[in-house]
Amino acid sequence: KRLLEINESIDYASNELNKKNNSLDNFIVTQREINELIVSLKKEVDLNKTSLYGMEDKIKGYSLRLKQINEKNHLLSNNLKNVINKSLPYQNKLKNLELNLKENNQNHQNSSLLRINKDFEGVDLELQLLIEKRNLLLEQKNDIALNHERINNEQNLILVKEKNLLDSIKELAISHQDWIAKRNNLKKELLT
């Protein structure tokens, strides 16, 4: 009877040992999976950080370019004002010449009319050149405004991407800490 009791105790202990061994195997597999996941998370965090640094460099480049465009825009605006100011006397002179032409009648000498016509043509040509220069400056100013808007849009898009990356890095860091805590708990349980 005593031997039967001992055999039963041995069977029970063997079963318990098998269960503990199975649990130990499961713990080891889980710990390996957690370690692999932690390594994967670290790689993902590093990759996101690298992308973030790239975005920051790009933003700095866009900011510098925007500054240069603003300076160029300011210079063009000043040039445009100067051209408009320079054209005002010619416009006035042209108006005066037009008035003189209207006031002259057929009785005036041909030489006087020819001189006025020549003056008129000269002023008209200068005014035409100034108008062309003004139109060119306006086109350049519009191009700069379009570039400015496009860069602003790209910069805003990069800022959104940067924010998303930062949020992603924070989430990964939290997941990373959770997995480390879980791994440490499993180690403690495994030691127990």
Coordinates of N, CA, C and O in Angstrom, one line a residue, residues 48-60 158 165:
N48 N 12.3 55.7 -38.5 CA 11.4 56.9 -38.4 C 12.2 58.1 -38.0 O 12.0 59.2 -38.4
K49 N 13.2 57.9 -37.0 CA 14.1 59.1 -36.6 C 14.9 59.6 -37.8 O 15.0 60.8 -38.0
T50 N 15.4 58.7 -38.6 CA 16.2 59.1 -39.8 C 15.3 59.9 -40.8 O 15.7 60.9 -41.3
S51 N 14.1 59.4 -41.0 CA 13.1 60.1 -41.9 C 12.8 61.5 -41.3 O 12.7 62.4 -42.1
L52 N 12.7 61.5 -40.0 CA 12.4 62.8 -39.3 C 13.5 63.8 -39.5 O 13.3 65.0 -39.9
Y53 N 14.8 63.3 -39.4 CA 15.9 64.2 -39.6 C 15.9 64.7 -41.0 O 16.2 65.9 -41.3
G54 N 15.6 63.8 -42.0 CA 15.6 64.2 -43.4 C 14.5 65.3 -43.6 O 14.7 66.2 -44.4
M55 N 13.3 65.1 -43.0 CA 12.3 66.1 -43.1 C 12.7 67.5 -42.6 O 12.4 68.5 -43.1
E56 N 13.4 67.4 -41.4 CA 13.8 68.7 -40.8 C 14.8 69.4 -41.7 O 14.8 70.6 -41.9
D57 N 15.7 68.7 -42.3 CA 16.7 69.3 -43.3 C 16.0 69.9 -44.4 O 16.3 71.0 -44.9
K58 N 14.9 69.2 -44.9 CA 14.2 69.6 -46.1 C 13.4 70.9 -45.7 O 13.4 71.9 -46.5
I59 N 12.9 71.0 -44.5 CA 12.2 72.2 -44.0 C 13.1 73.4 -44.0 O 12.8 74.5 -44.4
K60 N 14.4 73.1 -43.5 CA 15.4 74.2 -43.4 C 15.7 74.7 -44.8 O 15.8 75.9 -45.0
I158 N 5.0 68.8 -45.4 CA 6.2 68.2 -44.6 C 5.9 68.3 -43.1 O 6.2 67.4 -42.4
L165 N 5.1 61.4 -38.1 CA 6.2 60.6 -37.8 C 6.5 60.7 -36.3 O 6.9 59.7 -35.6

